[in-house]
mmCIF file of C-alpha atoms in Angstrom:
data_model
loop_
_atom_site.group_PDB
_atom_site.id
_atom_site.type_symbol
_atom_site.label_atom_id
_atom_site.label_comp_id
_atom_site.label_asym_id
_atom_site.label_seq_id
_atom_site.Cartn_x
_atom_site.Cartn_y
_atom_site.Cartn_z
ATOM 1 C CA MET G 1 208.167 124.450 -10.461
ATOM 2 C CA ASP G 2 209.232 121.101 -11.959
ATOM 3 C CA SER G 3 205.656 120.210 -12.867
ATOM 4 C CA ARG G 4 204.836 122.673 -15.589
ATOM 5 C CA THR G 5 204.021 120.965 -18.772
ATOM 6 C CA LYS G 6 206.671 121.482 -21.399
ATOM 7 C CA ARG G 7 206.186 124.626 -23.511
ATOM 8 C CA VAL G 8 206.220 124.502 -27.412
ATOM 9 C CA TYR G 9 207.021 127.479 -29.127
ATOM 10 C CA GLN G 10 205.739 128.380 -32.670
ATOM 11 C CA ASN G 11 208.481 130.822 -33.346
ATOM 12 C CA PRO G 12 211.722 128.680 -34.463
ATOM 13 C CA LEU G 13 214.151 130.788 -32.484
ATOM 14 C CA ASP G 14 212.044 130.396 -29.487
ATOM 15 C CA GLU G 15 211.844 126.656 -29.830
ATOM 16 C CA LEU G 16 215.638 126.190 -30.839
ATOM 17 C CA MET G 17 216.443 128.117 -27.617
ATOM 18 C CA ARG G 18 214.565 125.931 -25.527
ATOM 19 C CA GLN G 19 215.667 122.894 -27.107
ATOM 20 C CA ALA G 20 219.246 123.930 -27.147
ATOM 21 C CA LEU G 21 218.888 124.416 -23.296
ATOM 22 C CA HIS G 22 217.018 121.541 -22.528
ATOM 23 C CA ARG G 23 219.372 119.235 -24.204
ATOM 24 C CA ASN G 24 222.564 120.588 -23.162
ATOM 25 C CA VAL G 25 221.998 121.215 -19.712
ATOM 26 C CA PRO G 26 221.784 117.860 -17.597
ATOM 27 C CA GLY G 27 219.405 117.968 -14.792
ATOM 28 C CA ARG G 28 221.251 115.699 -12.395
ATOM 29 C CA SER G 29 224.192 116.315 -10.395
ATOM 30 C CA ALA G 30 226.971 113.553 -10.340
ATOM 31 C CA ASN G 31 227.723 113.761 -6.913
ATOM 32 C CA PRO G 32 225.907 111.207 -4.748
ATOM 33 C CA GLN G 33 227.707 112.422 -1.552
ATOM 34 C CA ALA G 34 226.240 115.948 -1.800
ATOM 35 C CA ARG G 35 223.258 115.531 0.206
ATOM 36 C CA ARG G 36 225.211 113.990 2.969
ATOM 37 C CA ARG G 37 227.777 116.629 2.674
ATOM 38 C CA LEU G 38 225.406 119.397 2.791
ATOM 39 C CA LEU G 39 223.676 117.953 6.050
ATOM 40 C CA GLU G 40 227.235 117.550 7.644
ATOM 41 C CA ARG G 41 227.980 121.222 6.875
ATOM 42 C CA ALA G 42 224.677 122.387 8.154
ATOM 43 C CA ALA G 43 225.230 120.658 11.107
ATOM 44 C CA VAL G 44 228.718 121.839 11.587
ATOM 45 C CA HIS G 45 227.568 125.284 11.021
ATOM 46 C CA SER G 46 224.639 125.055 13.851
ATOM 47 C CA LEU G 47 227.404 123.520 16.390
ATOM 48 C CA SER G 48 229.664 126.597 15.587
ATOM 49 C CA TYR G 49 226.876 128.977 16.415
ATOM 50 C CA TRP G 50 225.995 127.183 19.457
ATOM 51 C CA LEU G 51 229.521 126.689 20.881
ATOM 52 C CA MET G 52 230.112 130.477 20.505
ATOM 53 C CA GLN G 53 226.629 131.299 21.558
ATOM 54 C CA TRP G 54 225.978 133.868 18.786
ATOM 55 C CA ARG G 55 222.328 134.333 18.438
ATOM 56 C CA LEU G 56 220.845 133.909 15.102
ATOM 57 C CA PRO G 57 217.217 133.218 15.096
ATOM 58 C CA GLY G 58 216.305 129.838 13.902
ATOM 59 C CA GLU G 59 219.834 128.450 14.821
ATOM 60 C CA THR G 60 219.692 125.571 17.046
ATOM 61 C CA PHE G 61 221.851 122.811 17.935
ATOM 62 C CA THR G 62 220.093 119.507 18.720
ATOM 63 C CA SER G 63 221.384 115.798 19.285
ATOM 64 C CA ASP G 64 220.328 115.245 15.812
ATOM 65 C CA HIS G 65 222.765 117.747 14.563
ATOM 66 C CA SER G 66 225.390 115.864 16.759
ATOM 67 C CA VAL G 67 224.743 112.663 15.050
ATOM 68 C CA TRP G 68 225.347 114.086 11.719
ATOM 69 C CA ILE G 69 228.975 115.327 12.714
ATOM 70 C CA GLY G 70 229.614 112.072 14.585
ATOM 71 C CA LEU G 71 230.238 113.522 18.243
ATOM 72 C CA SER G 72 230.082 111.186 20.979
ATOM 73 C CA TRP G 73 228.457 111.871 24.412
ATOM 74 C CA ARG G 74 231.978 112.798 25.987
ATOM 75 C CA GLU G 75 232.669 115.211 23.056
ATOM 76 C CA MET G 76 229.205 116.975 23.552
ATOM 77 C CA ALA G 77 229.789 117.083 27.301
ATOM 78 C CA TYR G 78 233.282 118.924 26.751
ATOM 79 C CA ALA G 79 231.905 121.386 24.139
ATOM 80 C CA GLN G 80 229.222 122.046 26.493
ATOM 81 C CA ALA G 81 231.691 122.759 29.040
ATOM 82 C CA MET G 82 233.631 124.857 26.800
ATOM 83 C CA ARG G 83 230.932 127.191 25.834
ATOM 84 C CA PRO G 84 231.212 130.904 27.219
ATOM 85 C CA MET G 85 228.291 129.966 29.608
ATOM 86 C CA GLY G 86 229.683 126.512 30.340
ATOM 87 C CA LEU G 87 231.884 125.495 33.324
ATOM 88 C CA PHE G 88 235.134 126.034 31.911
ATOM 89 C CA GLY G 89 234.181 128.962 29.504
ATOM 90 C CA SER G 90 232.664 130.760 32.369
ATOM 91 C CA MET G 91 235.883 130.345 34.349
ATOM 92 C CA ILE G 92 238.053 131.699 31.690
ATOM 93 C CA SER G 93 235.845 134.582 31.270
ATOM 94 C CA GLN G 94 236.188 135.393 34.976
ATOM 95 C CA LEU G 95 239.938 135.056 34.662
ATOM 96 C CA ARG G 96 239.983 137.707 31.973
ATOM 97 C CA MET N 1 200.202 129.217 3.320
ATOM 98 C CA SER N 2 202.527 127.492 0.609
ATOM 99 C CA ILE N 3 203.061 124.082 -0.145
ATOM 100 C CA ASP N 4 206.539 124.026 1.699
ATOM 101 C CA ALA N 5 205.380 125.725 4.785
ATOM 102 C CA PRO N 6 205.243 122.554 7.156
ATOM 103 C CA LEU N 7 209.143 121.942 5.794
ATOM 104 C CA ILE N 8 210.212 125.447 6.263
ATOM 105 C CA LEU N 9 208.484 125.633 9.607
ATOM 106 C CA GLN N 10 210.439 122.591 10.710
ATOM 107 C CA LEU N 11 213.733 123.817 9.266
ATOM 108 C CA GLN N 12 213.092 127.133 11.450
ATOM 109 C CA ALA N 13 212.999 124.781 14.362
ATOM 110 C CA GLY N 14 216.322 123.173 13.628
ATOM 111 C CA ASP N 15 215.053 119.970 11.925
ATOM 112 C CA LEU N 16 217.913 118.837 9.412
ATOM 113 C CA ASP N 17 215.678 116.125 8.031
ATOM 114 C CA ALA N 18 213.513 119.007 6.682
ATOM 115 C CA LEU N 19 216.375 120.561 4.949
ATOM 116 C CA GLY N 20 217.223 117.220 3.402
ATOM 117 C CA ALA N 21 213.863 117.087 1.996
ATOM 118 C CA LEU N 22 213.793 120.523 0.564
ATOM 119 C CA TYR N 23 217.193 119.522 -0.995
ATOM 120 C CA ASP N 24 215.716 116.432 -2.621
ATOM 121 C CA LYS N 25 212.770 118.448 -4.124
ATOM 122 C CA TYR N 26 214.556 121.508 -5.305
ATOM 123 C CA ARG N 27 218.077 120.015 -6.046
ATOM 124 C CA PRO N 28 217.530 119.305 -9.933
ATOM 125 C CA THR N 29 216.208 122.878 -10.508
ATOM 126 C CA VAL N 30 218.733 124.929 -8.604
ATOM 127 C CA TYR N 31 221.508 122.591 -9.917
ATOM 128 C CA ARG N 32 220.436 122.963 -13.447
ATOM 129 C CA THR N 33 219.992 126.564 -13.343
ATOM 130 C CA ALA N 34 223.536 127.238 -11.729
ATOM 131 C CA LEU N 35 224.784 124.917 -14.284
ATOM 132 C CA ALA N 36 223.256 126.587 -17.219
ATOM 133 C CA ILE N 37 224.711 130.003 -16.011
ATOM 134 C CA VAL N 38 228.417 128.821 -14.978
ATOM 135 C CA ARG N 39 228.619 126.057 -17.255
ATOM 136 C CA ASP N 40 231.086 124.055 -15.086
ATOM 137 C CA PRO N 41 229.702 121.099 -13.237
ATOM 138 C CA ASP N 42 231.955 121.390 -10.228
ATOM 139 C CA VAL N 43 231.112 125.109 -9.497
ATOM 140 C CA ALA N 44 227.208 124.227 -10.072
ATOM 141 C CA GLU N 45 227.755 121.679 -7.267
ATOM 142 C CA ASP N 46 229.574 124.262 -5.054
ATOM 143 C CA ILE N 47 226.537 126.793 -5.846
ATOM 144 C CA LEU N 48 224.249 124.001 -5.225
ATOM 145 C CA GLN N 49 225.577 123.389 -1.667
ATOM 146 C CA GLU N 50 225.621 127.073 -0.759
ATOM 147 C CA VAL N 51 222.356 127.886 -1.700
ATOM 148 C CA PHE N 52 220.820 125.179 0.832
ATOM 149 C CA LEU N 53 223.513 126.013 3.300
ATOM 150 C CA ARG N 54 222.066 129.514 3.113
ATOM 151 C CA LEU N 55 218.520 128.351 3.542
ATOM 152 C CA HIS N 56 219.583 126.493 6.589
ATOM 153 C CA THR N 57 221.579 129.478 7.982
ATOM 154 C CA TYR N 58 218.639 132.129 7.089
ATOM 155 C CA ALA N 59 215.720 129.652 7.584
ATOM 156 C CA ALA N 60 214.182 132.364 9.988
ATOM 157 C CA ARG N 61 214.051 134.874 7.345
ATOM 158 C CA VAL N 62 212.356 132.732 4.944
ATOM 159 C CA LYS N 63 208.524 133.514 4.822
ATOM 160 C CA SER N 64 206.629 130.181 5.298
ATOM 161 C CA GLU N 65 203.500 131.514 3.651
ATOM 162 C CA LEU N 66 205.422 132.523 0.334
ATOM 163 C CA PRO N 67 206.543 129.708 -2.380
ATOM 164 C CA LEU N 68 210.219 128.958 -1.795
ATOM 165 C CA ALA N 69 211.198 128.475 -5.437
ATOM 166 C CA PRO N 70 211.583 132.237 -5.898
ATOM 167 C CA TRP N 71 213.734 132.540 -2.957
ATOM 168 C CA LEU N 72 215.867 129.834 -4.193
ATOM 169 C CA TYR N 73 216.281 131.204 -7.511
ATOM 170 C CA ARG N 74 217.201 134.305 -6.116
ATOM 171 C CA VAL N 75 220.135 133.068 -4.172
ATOM 172 C CA THR N 76 221.225 130.687 -6.965
ATOM 173 C CA ILE N 77 221.520 133.798 -9.510
ATOM 174 C CA ASN N 78 223.055 135.849 -6.786
ATOM 175 C CA LEU N 79 225.822 133.191 -6.010
ATOM 176 C CA CYS N 80 226.145 132.769 -9.792
ATOM 177 C CA TYR N 81 226.880 136.395 -10.193
ATOM 178 C CA THR N 82 229.430 136.576 -7.340
ATOM 179 C CA TRP N 83 231.299 133.826 -8.977
ATOM 180 C CA PHE N 84 231.380 135.316 -12.207
ATOM 181 C CA THR N 85 232.531 138.736 -10.956
ATOM 182 C CA ARG N 86 235.268 136.884 -9.138
ATOM 183 C CA ASN N 87 236.217 134.548 -11.850
ATOM 184 C CA LYS N 88 235.538 136.331 -14.886
ATOM 185 C CA TRP N 89 235.789 134.003 -17.956
ATOM 186 C CA PHE N 90 235.064 134.314 -21.433
ATOM 187 C CA ALA N 91 235.229 131.613 -24.066
ATOM 188 C CA PRO N 92 238.222 132.422 -26.438
ATOM 189 C CA LEU N 93 236.976 133.784 -29.459
ATOM 190 C CA ASP N 94 238.529 131.124 -32.077
ATOM 191 C CA GLU N 95 236.523 128.350 -29.958
ATOM 192 C CA PHE N 96 233.475 130.092 -29.983
ATOM 193 C CA ILE N 97 233.711 130.739 -33.887
ATOM 194 C CA GLU N 98 234.872 127.118 -34.266
ATOM 195 C CA ASN N 99 231.886 125.955 -32.374
ATOM 196 C CA LEU N 100 229.682 128.364 -34.393
ATOM 197 C CA VAL N 101 230.972 127.373 -37.708
ATOM 198 C CA GLY N 102 232.384 124.046 -37.261
ATOM 199 C CA PRO N 103 229.139 121.921 -37.290
ATOM 200 C CA MET N 104 228.057 123.826 -40.369
ATOM 201 C CA LYS N 105 231.149 123.129 -42.265
ATOM 202 C CA GLN N 106 230.648 119.187 -42.044
ATOM 203 C CA ARG N 107 227.143 119.287 -43.717
ATOM 204 C CA PRO N 108 225.569 116.555 -41.239
ATOM 205 C CA GLU N 109 222.395 114.434 -41.876
ATOM 206 C CA PRO N 110 219.181 116.095 -41.299
ATOM 207 C CA ALA N 111 218.747 114.544 -37.572
ATOM 208 C CA ALA N 112 222.220 115.501 -36.946
ATOM 209 C CA GLU N 113 221.735 118.782 -38.356
ATOM 210 C CA GLN N 114 218.869 119.724 -35.788
ATOM 211 C CA ARG N 115 221.247 118.624 -32.927
ATOM 212 C CA ALA N 116 224.234 120.523 -34.342
ATOM 213 C CA ALA N 117 221.855 123.577 -34.550
ATOM 214 C CA GLN N 118 221.192 123.034 -30.659
ATOM 215 C CA GLU N 119 224.777 123.078 -30.256
ATOM 216 C CA VAL N 120 225.472 126.074 -31.996
ATOM 217 C CA MET N 121 222.292 127.837 -30.077
ATOM 218 C CA HIS N 122 223.914 126.585 -26.837
ATOM 219 C CA THR N 123 227.186 128.233 -27.538
ATOM 220 C CA ALA N 124 225.705 131.280 -28.716
ATOM 221 C CA ILE N 125 223.478 131.540 -25.503
ATOM 222 C CA ASN N 126 226.581 131.015 -23.327
ATOM 223 C CA ALA N 127 228.271 133.973 -25.092
ATOM 224 C CA LEU N 128 225.532 136.288 -23.927
ATOM 225 C CA PRO N 129 226.177 138.764 -21.360
ATOM 226 C CA PHE N 130 225.235 137.842 -17.781
ATOM 227 C CA ASN N 131 221.963 139.411 -17.241
ATOM 228 C CA GLN N 132 220.687 138.339 -20.605
ATOM 229 C CA ARG N 133 221.957 134.939 -19.901
ATOM 230 C CA VAL N 134 219.986 134.866 -16.863
ATOM 231 C CA VAL N 135 216.492 135.784 -18.241
ATOM 232 C CA VAL N 136 216.955 133.555 -21.202
ATOM 233 C CA ILE N 137 217.752 130.433 -18.802
ATOM 234 C CA LEU N 138 214.954 131.062 -16.552
ATOM 235 C CA HIS N 139 212.375 131.816 -19.461
ATOM 236 C CA TYR N 140 213.539 128.937 -21.724
ATOM 237 C CA LEU N 141 214.990 126.363 -19.483
ATOM 238 C CA ASN N 142 212.961 127.000 -16.233
ATOM 239 C CA GLU N 143 209.936 128.082 -18.033
ATOM 240 C CA LEU N 144 209.193 130.967 -15.973
ATOM 241 C CA SER N 145 207.024 133.898 -16.954
ATOM 242 C CA LEU N 146 208.542 137.326 -17.510
ATOM 243 C CA GLN N 147 206.720 138.513 -14.360
ATOM 244 C CA GLU N 148 207.968 135.952 -12.394
ATOM 245 C CA ILE N 149 211.596 136.575 -13.495
ATOM 246 C CA ALA N 150 211.196 140.261 -12.709
ATOM 247 C CA GLU N 151 210.373 139.337 -9.152
ATOM 248 C CA ILE N 152 213.199 136.919 -8.858
ATOM 249 C CA THR N 153 215.863 139.303 -10.231
ATOM 250 C CA ALA N 154 214.012 142.249 -8.364
ATOM 251 C CA SER N 155 213.784 144.157 -11.815
ATOM 252 C CA PRO N 156 211.173 146.067 -13.219
ATOM 253 C CA LEU N 157 209.187 143.991 -16.096
ATOM 254 C CA GLY N 158 210.265 146.293 -18.571
ATOM 255 C CA THR N 159 213.893 145.469 -17.883
ATOM 256 C CA VAL N 160 213.115 141.908 -18.143
ATOM 257 C CA LYS N 161 211.564 142.351 -21.403
ATOM 258 C CA SER N 162 214.549 144.495 -22.708
ATOM 259 C CA ARG N 163 216.901 141.952 -21.904
ATOM 260 C CA LEU N 164 215.187 139.136 -23.713
ATOM 261 C CA PHE N 165 214.548 141.331 -26.462
ATOM 262 C CA TYR N 166 218.322 141.991 -26.949
ATOM 263 C CA ALA N 167 219.229 138.570 -26.214
ATOM 264 C CA ARG N 168 217.084 137.329 -28.982
ATOM 265 C CA GLU N 169 218.338 140.019 -31.347
ATOM 266 C CA SER N 170 222.101 139.123 -30.194
ATOM 267 C CA LEU N 171 221.541 135.242 -30.959
ATOM 268 C CA ARG N 172 219.685 136.042 -34.222
ATOM 269 C CA GLN N 173 222.953 138.377 -35.314
ATOM 270 C CA GLN N 174 225.278 135.439 -34.181
ATOM 271 C CA LEU N 175 223.521 132.997 -36.215
ATOM 272 C CA GLU N 176 223.460 135.122 -39.406
ATOM 273 C CA GLY N 177 225.124 133.414 -42.260
ATOM 274 C CA THR N 178 224.535 129.955 -41.125
ATOM 275 C CA PRO N 179 221.581 127.672 -42.435
ATOM 276 C CA LEU N 180 220.063 128.177 -39.256
ATOM 277 C CA ALA N 181 219.194 131.815 -40.027
ATOM 278 C CA GLN N 182 217.032 130.888 -42.926
ATOM 279 C CA GLU N 183 215.239 128.619 -40.206
ATOM 280 C CA ILE N 184 214.947 131.271 -37.727
ATOM 281 C CA GLY N 185 213.356 134.004 -39.590
ATOM 282 C CA TYR N 186 212.243 137.267 -38.117
ATOM 283 C CA GLY N 187 209.271 136.323 -36.171
ATOM 284 C CA PHE N 188 208.630 137.490 -32.652
ATOM 285 C CA THR N 189 206.244 135.952 -30.058
ATOM 286 C CA HIS N 190 206.675 138.088 -27.135
#
């Protein structure tokens, strides 16, 4: 959608509106960390769904996600055990 | 199949690299649209994050055979609307009038005059009601057709045309009494 050729209007009002918006609205965000933050948040989001075992189509948690969050294999193993179907999680539900 | 179908399918399989690739591709458009509507770079940045976070969360609901851009536009506008309803903000009238009249008082040089005219017009666009502003931004900044805007906003084509008509009339009226009014005239191209 960015590949369109720039339109030029015959009507001065239309052309002024186009110029005013193109000139006054910068196209680039100033935050260089935004991309990394997005992927980290997406990974955390997937982790929370995976931990709670909520079923949302398409929500998966992979080792790729854990890399983004910076989880070690120990933490992953602990998280796995604490899931409702994990070792401790299932024991807790039995006690309840 | 849309051009983004492979990336959408990868995203549906949980691939974060696909999310990053889609972010790289559509970030300027989403950010610019959000910034034009909310006028606050920090809020636009938050909306940008939220749009792609929702793309990640609801990836399974996104139809890979359709273009992704309208979906992103729709979510962006909905988030902007939500932000507006929670943070109703109106430019103080004095500031608006000063922006409108100030550049005209100074009688700038022709090159600067054109720039001042754009500033005045931008301020006037910012003062439009939300629905009219969205149509103006999608049409003149993102260069979408009225039919595309109707699909994105889930509004009848006639409603979109009407919003654009009233926005232009409003802008023309706001610029009356300034040197711009003579340049603008009363032509209508749509």
